[in-house]
N, CA, C and O atoms as a Tinker XYZ file with bonds, in Angstrom:
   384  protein
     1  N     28.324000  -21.492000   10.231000    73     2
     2  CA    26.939000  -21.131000   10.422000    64     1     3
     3  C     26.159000  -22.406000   10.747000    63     2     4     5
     4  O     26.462000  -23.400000   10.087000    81     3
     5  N     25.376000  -22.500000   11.496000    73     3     6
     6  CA    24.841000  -23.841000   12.270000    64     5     7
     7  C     23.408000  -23.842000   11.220000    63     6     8     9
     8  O     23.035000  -22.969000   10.435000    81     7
     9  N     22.978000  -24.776000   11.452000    73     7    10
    10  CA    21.433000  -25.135000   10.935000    64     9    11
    11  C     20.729000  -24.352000   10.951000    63    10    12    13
    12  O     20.378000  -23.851000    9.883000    81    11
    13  N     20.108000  -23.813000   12.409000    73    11    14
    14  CA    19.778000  -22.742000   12.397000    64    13    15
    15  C     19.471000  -21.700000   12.133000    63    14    16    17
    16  O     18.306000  -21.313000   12.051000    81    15
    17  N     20.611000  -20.944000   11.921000    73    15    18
    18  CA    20.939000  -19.757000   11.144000    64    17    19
    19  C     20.899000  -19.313000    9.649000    63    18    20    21
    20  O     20.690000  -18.255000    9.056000    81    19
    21  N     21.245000  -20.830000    9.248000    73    19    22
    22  CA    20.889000  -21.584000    7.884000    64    21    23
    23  C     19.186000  -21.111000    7.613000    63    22    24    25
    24  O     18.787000  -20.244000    6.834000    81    23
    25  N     18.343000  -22.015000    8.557000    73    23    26
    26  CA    17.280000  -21.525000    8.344000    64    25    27
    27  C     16.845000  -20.627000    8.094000    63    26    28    29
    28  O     16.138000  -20.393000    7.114000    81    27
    29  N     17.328000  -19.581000    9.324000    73    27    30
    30  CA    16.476000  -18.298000    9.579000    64    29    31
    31  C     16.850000  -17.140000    8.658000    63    30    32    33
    32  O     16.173000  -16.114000    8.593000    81    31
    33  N     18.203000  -17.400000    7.795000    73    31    34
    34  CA    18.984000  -16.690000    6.508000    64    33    35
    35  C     17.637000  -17.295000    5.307000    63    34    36    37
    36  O     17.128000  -16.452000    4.568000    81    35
    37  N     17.239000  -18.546000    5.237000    73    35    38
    38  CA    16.018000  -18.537000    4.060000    64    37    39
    39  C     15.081000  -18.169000    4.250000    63    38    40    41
    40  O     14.371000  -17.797000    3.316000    81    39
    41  N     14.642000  -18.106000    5.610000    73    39    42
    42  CA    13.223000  -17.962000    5.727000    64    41    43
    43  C     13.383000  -15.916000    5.838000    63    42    44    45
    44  O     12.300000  -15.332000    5.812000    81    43
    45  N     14.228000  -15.327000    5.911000    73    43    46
    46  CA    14.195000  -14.220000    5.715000    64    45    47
    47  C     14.538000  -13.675000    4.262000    63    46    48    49
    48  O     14.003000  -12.627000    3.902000    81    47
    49  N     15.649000  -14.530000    3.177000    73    47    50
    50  CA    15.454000  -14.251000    2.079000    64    49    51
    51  C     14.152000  -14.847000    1.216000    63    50    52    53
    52  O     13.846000  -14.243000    0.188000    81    51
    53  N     13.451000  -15.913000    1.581000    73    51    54
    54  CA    12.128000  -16.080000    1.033000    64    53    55
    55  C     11.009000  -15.089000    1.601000    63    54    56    57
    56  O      9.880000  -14.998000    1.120000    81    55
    57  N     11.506000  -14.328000    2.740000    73    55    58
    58  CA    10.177000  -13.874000    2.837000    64    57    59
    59  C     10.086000  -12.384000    2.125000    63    58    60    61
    60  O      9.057000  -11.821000    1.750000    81    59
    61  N     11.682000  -11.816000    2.029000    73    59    62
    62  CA    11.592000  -10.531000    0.802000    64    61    63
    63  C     11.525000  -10.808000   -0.704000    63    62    64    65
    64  O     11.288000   -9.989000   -1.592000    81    63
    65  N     11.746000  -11.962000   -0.809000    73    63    66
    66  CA    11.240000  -12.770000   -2.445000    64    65    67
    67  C      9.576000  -12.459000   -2.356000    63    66    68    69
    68  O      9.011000  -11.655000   -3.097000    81    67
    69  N      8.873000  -13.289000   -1.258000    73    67    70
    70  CA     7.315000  -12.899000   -1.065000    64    69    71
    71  C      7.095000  -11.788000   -1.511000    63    70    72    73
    72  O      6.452000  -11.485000   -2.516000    81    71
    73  N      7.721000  -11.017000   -0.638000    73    71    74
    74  CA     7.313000   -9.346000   -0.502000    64    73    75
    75  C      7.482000   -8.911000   -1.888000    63    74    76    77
    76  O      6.743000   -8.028000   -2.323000    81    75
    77  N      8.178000   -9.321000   -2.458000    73    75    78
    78  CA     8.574000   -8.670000   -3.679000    64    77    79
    79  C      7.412000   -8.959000   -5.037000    63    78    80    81
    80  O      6.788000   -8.257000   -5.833000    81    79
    81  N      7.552000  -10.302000   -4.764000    73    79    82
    82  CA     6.260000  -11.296000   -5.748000    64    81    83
    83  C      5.179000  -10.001000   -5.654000    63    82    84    85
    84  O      4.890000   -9.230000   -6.569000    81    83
    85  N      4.589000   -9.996000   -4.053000    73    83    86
    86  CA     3.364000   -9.655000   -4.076000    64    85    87
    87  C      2.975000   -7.992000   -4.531000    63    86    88    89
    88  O      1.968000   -7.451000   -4.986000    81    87
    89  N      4.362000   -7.522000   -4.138000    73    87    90
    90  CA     4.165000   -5.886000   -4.943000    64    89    91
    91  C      4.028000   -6.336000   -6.366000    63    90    92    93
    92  O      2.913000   -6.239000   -6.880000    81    91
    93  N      4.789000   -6.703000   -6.900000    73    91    94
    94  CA     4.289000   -7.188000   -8.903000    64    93    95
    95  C      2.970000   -7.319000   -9.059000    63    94    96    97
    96  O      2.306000   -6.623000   -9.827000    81    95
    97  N      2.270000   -8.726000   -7.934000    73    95    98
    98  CA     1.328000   -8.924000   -8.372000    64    97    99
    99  C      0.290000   -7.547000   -7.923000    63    98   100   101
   100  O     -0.634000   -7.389000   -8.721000    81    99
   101  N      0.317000   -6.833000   -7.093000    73    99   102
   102  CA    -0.734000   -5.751000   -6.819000    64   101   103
   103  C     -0.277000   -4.849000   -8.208000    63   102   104   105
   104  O     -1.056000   -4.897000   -9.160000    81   103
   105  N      0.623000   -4.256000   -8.304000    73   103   106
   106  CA     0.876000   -3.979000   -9.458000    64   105   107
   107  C      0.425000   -3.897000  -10.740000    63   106   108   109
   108  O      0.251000   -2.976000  -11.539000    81   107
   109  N      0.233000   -5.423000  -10.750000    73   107   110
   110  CA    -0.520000   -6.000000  -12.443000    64   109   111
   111  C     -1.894000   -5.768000  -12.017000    63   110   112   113
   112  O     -2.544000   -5.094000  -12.817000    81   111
   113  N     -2.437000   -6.104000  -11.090000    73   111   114
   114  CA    -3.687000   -5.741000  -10.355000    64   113   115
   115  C     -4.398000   -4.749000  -10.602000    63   114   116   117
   116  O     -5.475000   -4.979000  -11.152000    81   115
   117  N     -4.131000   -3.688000  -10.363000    73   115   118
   118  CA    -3.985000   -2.439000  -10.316000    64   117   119
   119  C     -4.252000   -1.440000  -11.812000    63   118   120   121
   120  O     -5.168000   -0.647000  -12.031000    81   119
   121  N     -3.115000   -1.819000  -12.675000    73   119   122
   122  CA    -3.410000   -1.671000  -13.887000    64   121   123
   123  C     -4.733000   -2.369000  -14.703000    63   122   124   125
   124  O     -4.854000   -2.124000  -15.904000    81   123
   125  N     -5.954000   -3.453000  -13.850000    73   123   126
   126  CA    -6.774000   -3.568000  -14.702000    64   125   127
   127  C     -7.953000   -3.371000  -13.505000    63   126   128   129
   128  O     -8.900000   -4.133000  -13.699000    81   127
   129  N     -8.036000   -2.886000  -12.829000    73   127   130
   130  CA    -8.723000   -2.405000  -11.623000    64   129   131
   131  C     -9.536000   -1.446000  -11.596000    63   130   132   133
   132  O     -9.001000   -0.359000  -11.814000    81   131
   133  N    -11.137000   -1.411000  -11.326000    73   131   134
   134  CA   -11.613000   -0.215000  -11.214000    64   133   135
   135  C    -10.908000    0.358000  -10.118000    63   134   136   137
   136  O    -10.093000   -0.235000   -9.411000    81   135
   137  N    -11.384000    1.932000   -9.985000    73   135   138
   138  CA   -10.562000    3.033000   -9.532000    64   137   139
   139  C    -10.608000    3.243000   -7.929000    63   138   140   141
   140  O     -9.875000    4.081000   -7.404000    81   139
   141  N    -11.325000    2.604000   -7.323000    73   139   142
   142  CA   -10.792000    2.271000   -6.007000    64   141   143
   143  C    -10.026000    1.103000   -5.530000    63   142   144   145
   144  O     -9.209000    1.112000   -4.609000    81   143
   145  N    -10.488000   -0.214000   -6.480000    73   143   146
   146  CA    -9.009000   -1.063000   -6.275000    64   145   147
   147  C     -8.030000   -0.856000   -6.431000    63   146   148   149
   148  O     -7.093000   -1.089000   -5.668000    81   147
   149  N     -8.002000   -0.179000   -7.850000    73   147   150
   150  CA    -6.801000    0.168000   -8.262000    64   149   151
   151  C     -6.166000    0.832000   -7.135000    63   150   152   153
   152  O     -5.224000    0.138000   -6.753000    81   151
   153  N     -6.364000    2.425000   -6.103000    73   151   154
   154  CA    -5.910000    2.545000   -5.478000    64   153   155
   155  C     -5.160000    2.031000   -4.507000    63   154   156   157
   156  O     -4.082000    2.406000   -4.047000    81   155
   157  N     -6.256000    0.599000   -4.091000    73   155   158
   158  CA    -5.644000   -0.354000   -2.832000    64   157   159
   159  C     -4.673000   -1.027000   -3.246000    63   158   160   161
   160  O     -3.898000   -1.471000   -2.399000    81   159
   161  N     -4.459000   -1.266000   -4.489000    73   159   162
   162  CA    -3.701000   -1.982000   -5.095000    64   161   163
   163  C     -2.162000   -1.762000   -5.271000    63   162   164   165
   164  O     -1.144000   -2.386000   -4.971000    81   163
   165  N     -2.521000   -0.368000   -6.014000    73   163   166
   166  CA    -1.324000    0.536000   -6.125000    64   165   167
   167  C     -0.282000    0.581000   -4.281000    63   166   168   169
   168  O      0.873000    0.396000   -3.898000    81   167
   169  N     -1.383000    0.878000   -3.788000    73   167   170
   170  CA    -0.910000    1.094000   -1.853000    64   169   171
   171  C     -0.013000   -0.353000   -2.010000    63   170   172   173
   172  O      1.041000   -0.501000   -2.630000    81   171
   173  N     -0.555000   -1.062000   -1.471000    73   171   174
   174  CA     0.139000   -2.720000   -1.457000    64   173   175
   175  C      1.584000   -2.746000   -2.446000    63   174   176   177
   176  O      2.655000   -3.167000   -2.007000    81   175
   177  N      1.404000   -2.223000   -3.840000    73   175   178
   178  CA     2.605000   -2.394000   -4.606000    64   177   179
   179  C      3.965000   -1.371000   -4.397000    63   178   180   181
   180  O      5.119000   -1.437000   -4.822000    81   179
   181  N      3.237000   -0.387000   -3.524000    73   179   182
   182  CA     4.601000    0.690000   -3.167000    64   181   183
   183  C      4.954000    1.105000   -2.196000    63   182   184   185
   184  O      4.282000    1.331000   -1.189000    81   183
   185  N      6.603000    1.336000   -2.453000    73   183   186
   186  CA     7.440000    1.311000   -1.062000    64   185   187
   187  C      7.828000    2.580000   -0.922000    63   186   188   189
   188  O      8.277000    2.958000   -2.004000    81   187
   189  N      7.890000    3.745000    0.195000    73   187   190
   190  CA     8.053000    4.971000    0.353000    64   189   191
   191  C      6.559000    6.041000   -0.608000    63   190   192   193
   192  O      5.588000    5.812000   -1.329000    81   191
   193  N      6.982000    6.745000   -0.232000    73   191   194
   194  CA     6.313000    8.007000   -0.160000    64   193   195
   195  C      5.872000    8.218000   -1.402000    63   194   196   197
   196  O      6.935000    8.273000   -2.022000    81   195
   197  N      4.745000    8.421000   -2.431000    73   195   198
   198  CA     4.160000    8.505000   -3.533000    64   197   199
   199  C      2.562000    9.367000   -3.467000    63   198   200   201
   200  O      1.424000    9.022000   -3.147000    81   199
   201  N      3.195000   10.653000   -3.955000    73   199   202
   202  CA     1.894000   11.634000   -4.267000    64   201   203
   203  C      1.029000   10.932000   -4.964000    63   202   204   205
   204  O     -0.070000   10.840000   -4.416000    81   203
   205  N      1.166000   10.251000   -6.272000    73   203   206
   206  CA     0.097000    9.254000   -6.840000    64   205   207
   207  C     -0.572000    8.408000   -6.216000    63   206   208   209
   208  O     -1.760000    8.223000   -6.478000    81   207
   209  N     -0.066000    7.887000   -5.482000    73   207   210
   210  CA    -0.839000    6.869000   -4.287000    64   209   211
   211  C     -1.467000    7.528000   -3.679000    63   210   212   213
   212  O     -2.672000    7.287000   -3.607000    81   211
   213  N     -0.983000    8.475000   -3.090000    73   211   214
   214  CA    -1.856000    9.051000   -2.175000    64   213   215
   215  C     -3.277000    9.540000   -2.632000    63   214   216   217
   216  O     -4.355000    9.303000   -2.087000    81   215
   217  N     -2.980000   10.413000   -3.968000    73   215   218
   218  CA    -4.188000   10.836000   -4.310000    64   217   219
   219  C     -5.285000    9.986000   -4.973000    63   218   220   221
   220  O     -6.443000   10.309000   -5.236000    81   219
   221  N     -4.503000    8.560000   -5.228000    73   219   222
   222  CA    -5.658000    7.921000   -5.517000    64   221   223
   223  C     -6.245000    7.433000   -4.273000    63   222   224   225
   224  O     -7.444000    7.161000   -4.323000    81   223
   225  N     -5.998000    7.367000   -3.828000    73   223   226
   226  CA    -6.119000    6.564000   -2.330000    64   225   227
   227  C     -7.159000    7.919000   -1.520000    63   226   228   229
   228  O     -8.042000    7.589000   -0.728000    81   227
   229  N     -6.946000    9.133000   -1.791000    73   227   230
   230  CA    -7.693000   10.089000   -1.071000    64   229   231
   231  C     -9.429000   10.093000   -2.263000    63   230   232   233
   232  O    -10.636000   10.113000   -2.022000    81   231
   233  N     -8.790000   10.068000   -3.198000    73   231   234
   234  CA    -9.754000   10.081000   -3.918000    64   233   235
   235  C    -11.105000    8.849000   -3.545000    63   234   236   237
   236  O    -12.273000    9.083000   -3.237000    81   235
   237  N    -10.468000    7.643000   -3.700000    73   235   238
   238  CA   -11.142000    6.269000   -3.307000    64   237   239
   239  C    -11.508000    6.963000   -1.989000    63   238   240   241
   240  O    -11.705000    5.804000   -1.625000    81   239
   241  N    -11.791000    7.710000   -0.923000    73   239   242
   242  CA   -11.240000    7.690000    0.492000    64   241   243
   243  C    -13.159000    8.668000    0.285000    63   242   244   245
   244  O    -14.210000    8.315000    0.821000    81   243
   245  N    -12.936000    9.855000   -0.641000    73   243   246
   246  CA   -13.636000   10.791000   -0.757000    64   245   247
   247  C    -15.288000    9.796000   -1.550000    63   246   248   249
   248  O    -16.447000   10.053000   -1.227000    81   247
   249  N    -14.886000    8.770000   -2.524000    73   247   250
   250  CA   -16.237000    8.027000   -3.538000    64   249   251
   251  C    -16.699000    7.403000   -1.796000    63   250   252   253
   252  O    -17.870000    7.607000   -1.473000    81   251
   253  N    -15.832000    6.723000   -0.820000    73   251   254
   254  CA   -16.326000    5.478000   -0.182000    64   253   255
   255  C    -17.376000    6.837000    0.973000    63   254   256   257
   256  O    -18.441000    6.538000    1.514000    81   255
   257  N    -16.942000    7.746000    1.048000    73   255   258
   258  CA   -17.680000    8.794000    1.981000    64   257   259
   259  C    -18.932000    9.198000    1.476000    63   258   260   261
   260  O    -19.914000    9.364000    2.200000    81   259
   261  N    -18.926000    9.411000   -0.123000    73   259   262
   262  CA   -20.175000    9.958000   -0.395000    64   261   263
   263  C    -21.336000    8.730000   -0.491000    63   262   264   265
   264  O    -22.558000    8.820000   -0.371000    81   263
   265  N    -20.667000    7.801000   -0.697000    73   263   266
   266  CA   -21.607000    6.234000   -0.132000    64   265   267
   267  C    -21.914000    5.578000    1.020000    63   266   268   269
   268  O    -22.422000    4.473000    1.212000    81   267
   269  N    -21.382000    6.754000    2.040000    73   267   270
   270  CA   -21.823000    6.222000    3.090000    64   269   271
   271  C    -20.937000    5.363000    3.689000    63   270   272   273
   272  O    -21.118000    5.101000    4.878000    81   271
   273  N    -19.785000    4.749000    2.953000    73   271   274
   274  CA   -18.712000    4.074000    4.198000    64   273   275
   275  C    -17.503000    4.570000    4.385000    63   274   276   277
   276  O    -16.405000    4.761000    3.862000    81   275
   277  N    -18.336000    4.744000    5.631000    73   275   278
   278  CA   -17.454000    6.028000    6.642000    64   277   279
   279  C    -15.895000    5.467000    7.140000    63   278   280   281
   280  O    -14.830000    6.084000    7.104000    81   279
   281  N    -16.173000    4.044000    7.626000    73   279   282
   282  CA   -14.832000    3.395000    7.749000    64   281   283
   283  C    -14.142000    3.405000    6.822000    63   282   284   285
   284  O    -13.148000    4.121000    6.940000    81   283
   285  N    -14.299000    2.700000    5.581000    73   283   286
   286  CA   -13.513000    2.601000    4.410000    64   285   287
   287  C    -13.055000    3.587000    4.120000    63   286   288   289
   288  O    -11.919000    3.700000    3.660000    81   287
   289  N    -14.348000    5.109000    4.459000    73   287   290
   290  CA   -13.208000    6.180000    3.711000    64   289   291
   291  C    -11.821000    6.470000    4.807000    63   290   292   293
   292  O    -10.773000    7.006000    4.447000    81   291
   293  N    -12.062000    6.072000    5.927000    73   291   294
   294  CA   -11.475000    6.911000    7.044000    64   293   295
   295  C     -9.849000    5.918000    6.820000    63   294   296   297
   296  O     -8.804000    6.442000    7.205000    81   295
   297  N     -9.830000    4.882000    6.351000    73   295   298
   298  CA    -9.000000    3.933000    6.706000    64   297   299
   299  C     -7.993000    4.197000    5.227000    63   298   300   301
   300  O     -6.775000    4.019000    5.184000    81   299
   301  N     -9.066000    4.768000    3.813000    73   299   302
   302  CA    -8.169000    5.064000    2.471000    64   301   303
   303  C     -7.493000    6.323000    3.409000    63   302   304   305
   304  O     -6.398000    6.052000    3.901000    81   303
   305  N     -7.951000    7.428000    3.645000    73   303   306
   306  CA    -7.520000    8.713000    4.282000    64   305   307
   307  C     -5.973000    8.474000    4.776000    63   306   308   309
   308  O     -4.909000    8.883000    4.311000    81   307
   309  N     -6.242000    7.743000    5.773000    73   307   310
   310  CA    -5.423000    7.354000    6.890000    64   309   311
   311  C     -4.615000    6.422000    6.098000    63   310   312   313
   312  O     -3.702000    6.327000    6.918000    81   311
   313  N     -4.275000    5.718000    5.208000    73   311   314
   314  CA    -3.701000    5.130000    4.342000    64   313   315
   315  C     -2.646000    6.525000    3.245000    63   314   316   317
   316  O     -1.447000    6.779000    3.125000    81   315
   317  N     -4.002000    7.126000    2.628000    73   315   318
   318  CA    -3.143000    7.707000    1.912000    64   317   319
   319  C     -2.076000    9.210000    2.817000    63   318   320   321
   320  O     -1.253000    9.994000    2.343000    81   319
   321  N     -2.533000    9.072000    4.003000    73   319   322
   322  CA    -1.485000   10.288000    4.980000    64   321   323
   323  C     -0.324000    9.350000    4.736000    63   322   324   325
   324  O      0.631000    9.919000    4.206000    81   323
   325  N     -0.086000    7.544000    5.083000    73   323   326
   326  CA     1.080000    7.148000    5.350000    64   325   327
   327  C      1.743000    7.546000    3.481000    63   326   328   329
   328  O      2.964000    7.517000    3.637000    81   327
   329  N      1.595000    7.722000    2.648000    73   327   330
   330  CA     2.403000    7.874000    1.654000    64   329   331
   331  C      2.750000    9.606000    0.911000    63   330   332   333
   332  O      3.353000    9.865000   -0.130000    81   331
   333  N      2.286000   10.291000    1.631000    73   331   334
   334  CA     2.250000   11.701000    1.533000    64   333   335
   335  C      3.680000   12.388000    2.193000    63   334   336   337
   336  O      4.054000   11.918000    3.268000    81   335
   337  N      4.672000   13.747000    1.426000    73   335   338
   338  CA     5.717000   13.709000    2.018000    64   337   339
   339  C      5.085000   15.258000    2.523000    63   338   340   341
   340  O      5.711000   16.219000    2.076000    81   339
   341  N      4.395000   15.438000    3.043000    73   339   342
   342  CA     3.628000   17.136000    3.098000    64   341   343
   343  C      3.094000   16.960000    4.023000    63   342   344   345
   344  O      2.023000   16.364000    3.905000    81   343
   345  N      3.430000   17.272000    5.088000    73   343   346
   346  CA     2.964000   17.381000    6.580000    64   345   347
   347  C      1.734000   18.053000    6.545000    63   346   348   349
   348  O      0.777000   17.613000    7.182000    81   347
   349  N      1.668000   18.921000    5.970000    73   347   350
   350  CA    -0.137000   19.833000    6.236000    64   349   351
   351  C     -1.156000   18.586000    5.418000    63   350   352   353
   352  O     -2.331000   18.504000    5.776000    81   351
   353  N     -0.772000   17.902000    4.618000    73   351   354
   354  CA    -1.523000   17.355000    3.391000    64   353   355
   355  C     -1.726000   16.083000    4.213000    63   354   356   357
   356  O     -2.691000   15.375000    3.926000    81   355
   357  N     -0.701000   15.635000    5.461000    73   355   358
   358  CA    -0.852000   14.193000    6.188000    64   357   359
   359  C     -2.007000   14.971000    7.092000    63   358   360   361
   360  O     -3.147000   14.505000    7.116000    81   359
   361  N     -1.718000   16.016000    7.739000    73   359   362
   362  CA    -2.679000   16.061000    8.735000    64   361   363
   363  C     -4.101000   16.396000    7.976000    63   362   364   365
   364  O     -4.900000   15.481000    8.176000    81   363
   365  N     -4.561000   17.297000    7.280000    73   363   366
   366  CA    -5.398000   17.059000    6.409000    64   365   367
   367  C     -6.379000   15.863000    6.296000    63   366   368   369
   368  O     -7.512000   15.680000    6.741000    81   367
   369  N     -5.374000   14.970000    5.397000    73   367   370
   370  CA    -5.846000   13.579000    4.950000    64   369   371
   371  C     -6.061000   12.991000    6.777000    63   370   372   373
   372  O     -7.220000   12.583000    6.850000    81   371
   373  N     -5.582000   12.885000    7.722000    73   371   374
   374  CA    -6.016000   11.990000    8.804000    64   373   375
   375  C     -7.208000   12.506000    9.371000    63   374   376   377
   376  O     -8.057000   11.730000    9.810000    81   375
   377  N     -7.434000   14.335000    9.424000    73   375   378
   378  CA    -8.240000   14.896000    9.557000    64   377   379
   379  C     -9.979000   14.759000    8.579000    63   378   380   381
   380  O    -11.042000   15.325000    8.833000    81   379
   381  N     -9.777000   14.193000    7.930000    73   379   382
   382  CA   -10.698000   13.661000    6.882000    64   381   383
   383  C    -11.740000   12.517000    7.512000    63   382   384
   384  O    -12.571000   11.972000    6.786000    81   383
């Protein structure tokens, strides 16, 4: 294995070490988070498909709408479709 390859073998196992760090830390985050961080938080710390995420994440999606930010809610929405395994419930949530 040349130098190279050497490299590009650490810089790809340091960068799923990163990845990994940083789900923990959203994680710990999360658990002391009011209830729309917490959502963003939770998002960042998980991998595949999670009804809990989602609904916090729709929920946060629904507070940022009745305040008036329309982006923020549109972007939790559209966030919480990517972790939803319910096709009517993704289109729904993007439909939001």
């Amino acid at each position: 294995m040349g130098l190279r390859q050497n490299a590009c073998e650490l810089l790809r196992v340091g960068d799923q070490f990163l990845r990994r760090d940083r789900r923990r830390v959203h994680a710990a985050l999360a658990e002391h988070a009011e209830p729309d961080a917490r959502a963003w938080h939770l998002a960042a710390a998980t991998i595949g498909s999670s009804a809990e995420v989602a609904s916090e994440l729709e929920a946060a999606g629904r507070r940022a709408g009745a305040r008036g930010a329309h982006a923020t809610a549109a972007d939790a929405f559209e966030r919480a479709a990517s972790f939803s395994d319910d096709a009517a419930r993704r289109t729904l949530l993007l439909l939001s």
